[in-house]
Short mmCIF file of C-alpha atoms in Angstrom, two decimals:
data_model
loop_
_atom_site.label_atom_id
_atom_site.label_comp_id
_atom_site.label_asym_id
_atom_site.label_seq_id
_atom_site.Cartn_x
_atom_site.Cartn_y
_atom_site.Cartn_z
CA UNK A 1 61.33 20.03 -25.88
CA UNK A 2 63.83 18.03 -27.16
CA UNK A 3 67.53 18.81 -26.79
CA UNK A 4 71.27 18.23 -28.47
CA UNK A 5 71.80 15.66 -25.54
CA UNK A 6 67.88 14.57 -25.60
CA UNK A 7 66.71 11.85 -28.23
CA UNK A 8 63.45 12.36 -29.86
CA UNK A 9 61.12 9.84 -28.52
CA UNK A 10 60.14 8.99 -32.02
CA UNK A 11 63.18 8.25 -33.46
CA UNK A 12 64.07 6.12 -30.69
CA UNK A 13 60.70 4.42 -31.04
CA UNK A 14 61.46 3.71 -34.81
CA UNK A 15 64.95 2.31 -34.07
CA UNK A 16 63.75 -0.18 -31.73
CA UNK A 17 61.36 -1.07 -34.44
CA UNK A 18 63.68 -1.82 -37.05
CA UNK A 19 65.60 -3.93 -34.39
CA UNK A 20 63.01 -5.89 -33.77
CA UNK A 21 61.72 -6.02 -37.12
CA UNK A 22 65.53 -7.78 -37.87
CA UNK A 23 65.10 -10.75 -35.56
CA UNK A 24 61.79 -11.64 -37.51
CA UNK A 25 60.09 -13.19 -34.70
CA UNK A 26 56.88 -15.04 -35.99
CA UNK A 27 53.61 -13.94 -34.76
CA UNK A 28 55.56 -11.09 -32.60
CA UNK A 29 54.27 -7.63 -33.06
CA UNK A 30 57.05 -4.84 -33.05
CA UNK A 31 55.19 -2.19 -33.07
CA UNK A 32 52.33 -3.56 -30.20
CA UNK A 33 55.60 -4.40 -27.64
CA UNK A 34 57.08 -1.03 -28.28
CA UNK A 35 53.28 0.78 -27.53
CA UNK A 36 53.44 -1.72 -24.56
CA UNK A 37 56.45 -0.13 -23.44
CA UNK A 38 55.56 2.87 -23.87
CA UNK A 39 52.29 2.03 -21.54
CA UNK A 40 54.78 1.28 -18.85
CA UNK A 41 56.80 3.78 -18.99
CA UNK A 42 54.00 5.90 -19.05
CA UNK A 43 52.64 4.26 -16.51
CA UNK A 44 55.56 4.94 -14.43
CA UNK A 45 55.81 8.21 -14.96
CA UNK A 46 52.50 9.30 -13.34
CA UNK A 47 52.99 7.31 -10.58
CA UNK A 48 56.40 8.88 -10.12
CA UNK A 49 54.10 12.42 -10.39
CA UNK A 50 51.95 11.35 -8.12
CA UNK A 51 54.27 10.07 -5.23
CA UNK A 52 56.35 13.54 -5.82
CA UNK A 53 53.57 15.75 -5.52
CA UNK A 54 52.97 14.09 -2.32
CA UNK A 55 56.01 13.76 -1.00
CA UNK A 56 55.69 18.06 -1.53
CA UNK A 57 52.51 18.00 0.05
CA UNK A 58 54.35 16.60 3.20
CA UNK A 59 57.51 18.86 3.08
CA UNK A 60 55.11 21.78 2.64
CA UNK A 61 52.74 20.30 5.82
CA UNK A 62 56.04 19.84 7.90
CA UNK A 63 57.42 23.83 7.74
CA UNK A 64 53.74 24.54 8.29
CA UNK A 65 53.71 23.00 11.40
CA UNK A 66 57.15 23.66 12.65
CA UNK A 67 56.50 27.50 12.15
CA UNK A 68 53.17 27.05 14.27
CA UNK A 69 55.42 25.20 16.72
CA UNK A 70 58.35 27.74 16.22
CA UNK A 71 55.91 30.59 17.17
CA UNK A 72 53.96 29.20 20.20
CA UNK A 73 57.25 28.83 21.69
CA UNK A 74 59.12 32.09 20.92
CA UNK A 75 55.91 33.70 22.36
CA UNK A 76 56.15 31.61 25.44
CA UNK A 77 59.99 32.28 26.05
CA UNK A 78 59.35 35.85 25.13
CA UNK A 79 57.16 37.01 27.69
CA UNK A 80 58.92 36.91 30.66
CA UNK A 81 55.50 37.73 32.16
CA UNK A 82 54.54 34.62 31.94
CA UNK A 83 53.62 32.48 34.45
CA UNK A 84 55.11 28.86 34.55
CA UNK A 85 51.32 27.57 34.34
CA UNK A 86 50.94 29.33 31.58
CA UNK A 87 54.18 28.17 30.06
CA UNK A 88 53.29 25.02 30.82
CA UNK A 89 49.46 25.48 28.65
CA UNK A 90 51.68 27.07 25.96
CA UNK A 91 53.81 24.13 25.51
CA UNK A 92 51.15 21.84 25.21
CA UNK A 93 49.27 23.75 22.95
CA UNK A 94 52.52 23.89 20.84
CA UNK A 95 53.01 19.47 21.36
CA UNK A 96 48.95 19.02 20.20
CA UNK A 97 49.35 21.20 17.61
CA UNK A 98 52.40 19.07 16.18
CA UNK A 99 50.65 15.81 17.36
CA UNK A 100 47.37 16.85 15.04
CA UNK A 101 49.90 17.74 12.04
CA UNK A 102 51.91 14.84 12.13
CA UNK A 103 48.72 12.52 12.05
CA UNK A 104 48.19 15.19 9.03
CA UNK A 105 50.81 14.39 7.33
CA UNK A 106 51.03 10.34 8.22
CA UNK A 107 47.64 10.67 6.57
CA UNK A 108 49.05 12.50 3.23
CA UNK A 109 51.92 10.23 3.10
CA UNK A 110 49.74 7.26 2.91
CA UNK A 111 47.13 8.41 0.54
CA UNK A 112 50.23 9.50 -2.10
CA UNK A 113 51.57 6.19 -1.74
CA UNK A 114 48.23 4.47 -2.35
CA UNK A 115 47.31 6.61 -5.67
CA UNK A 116 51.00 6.02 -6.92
CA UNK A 117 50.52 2.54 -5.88
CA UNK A 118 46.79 2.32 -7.48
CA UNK A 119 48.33 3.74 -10.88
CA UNK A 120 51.19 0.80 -11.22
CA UNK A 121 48.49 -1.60 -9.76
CA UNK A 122 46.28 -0.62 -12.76
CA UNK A 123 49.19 -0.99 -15.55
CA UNK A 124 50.08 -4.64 -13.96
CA UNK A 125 46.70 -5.72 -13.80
CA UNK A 126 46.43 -4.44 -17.33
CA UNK A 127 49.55 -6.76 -18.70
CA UNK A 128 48.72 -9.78 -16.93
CA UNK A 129 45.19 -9.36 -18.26
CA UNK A 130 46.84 -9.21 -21.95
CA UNK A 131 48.77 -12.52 -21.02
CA UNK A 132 45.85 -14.47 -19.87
CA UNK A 133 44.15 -13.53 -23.12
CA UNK A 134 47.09 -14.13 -24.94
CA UNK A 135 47.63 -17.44 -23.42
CA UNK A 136 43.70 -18.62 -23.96
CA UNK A 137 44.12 -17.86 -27.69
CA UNK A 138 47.40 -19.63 -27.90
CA UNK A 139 45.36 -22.85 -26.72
CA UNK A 140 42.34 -22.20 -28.90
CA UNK A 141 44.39 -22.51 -32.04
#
């Protein structure tokens, strides 16, 4: 929803036209390097989405595990009943259980990088695809 302070997307889009449109560039689209923009941007964007939501995903893993850690040990310091064996099995309960959710969360760090990383892989591969073609029909003619 556009704002005072936010410019429409459309108008912008149309002033950047009618730049381009001044310098008169033969055989230059406007419009198509605007839309191209736009791809990027877009592009962009939902890679930007993608790496946030799993940067979340790992902030959200983290408390998760440091409240399971947090607990095993308040119960172990608690009970004053308990032997130092038992201690002992408590705490490394409590260091497996953060061992297992840090692999966790190595794990969901990696696949969020490699989805935002497949997304602006795609959009390159896309562009240098259009120059290739591009360039073959500039040496057909």
């Amino acid at each position: 929803m556009p704002t005072s302070q936010t410019p429409d997307i459309q108008t912008l889009t149309n002033q950047i036209n009618e730049m381009l449109a001044k310098f008169n560039m033969p055989g230059v689209d406007p419009a198509a390097l605007v839309r191209e923009q736009a791809r990027n941007i877009e592009a962009v964007a939902q890679a930007t989405q993608v790496a946030n939501k799993g940067a979340y995903g790992v902030v959200e893993k983290q408390l998760e595990l440091f409240r399971a850690a947090s607990s095993q040990l308040l119960m172990m310091f608690e009970d004053a009943a308990l032997a130092p064996k038992e201690r002992g099995e408590l705490a490394k309960q409590a260091y497996e259980v953060t061992l297992i959710g840090s692999r966790e969360i190595t794990s969901m760090a990696v696949k969020a990088s490699e989805n935002a990383f497949a997304i602006t892989r795609k959009r390159m591969t896309e562009i240098f695809e259009q120059f290739r073609k591009a360039a073959t029909i500039g040496k057909d003619t």
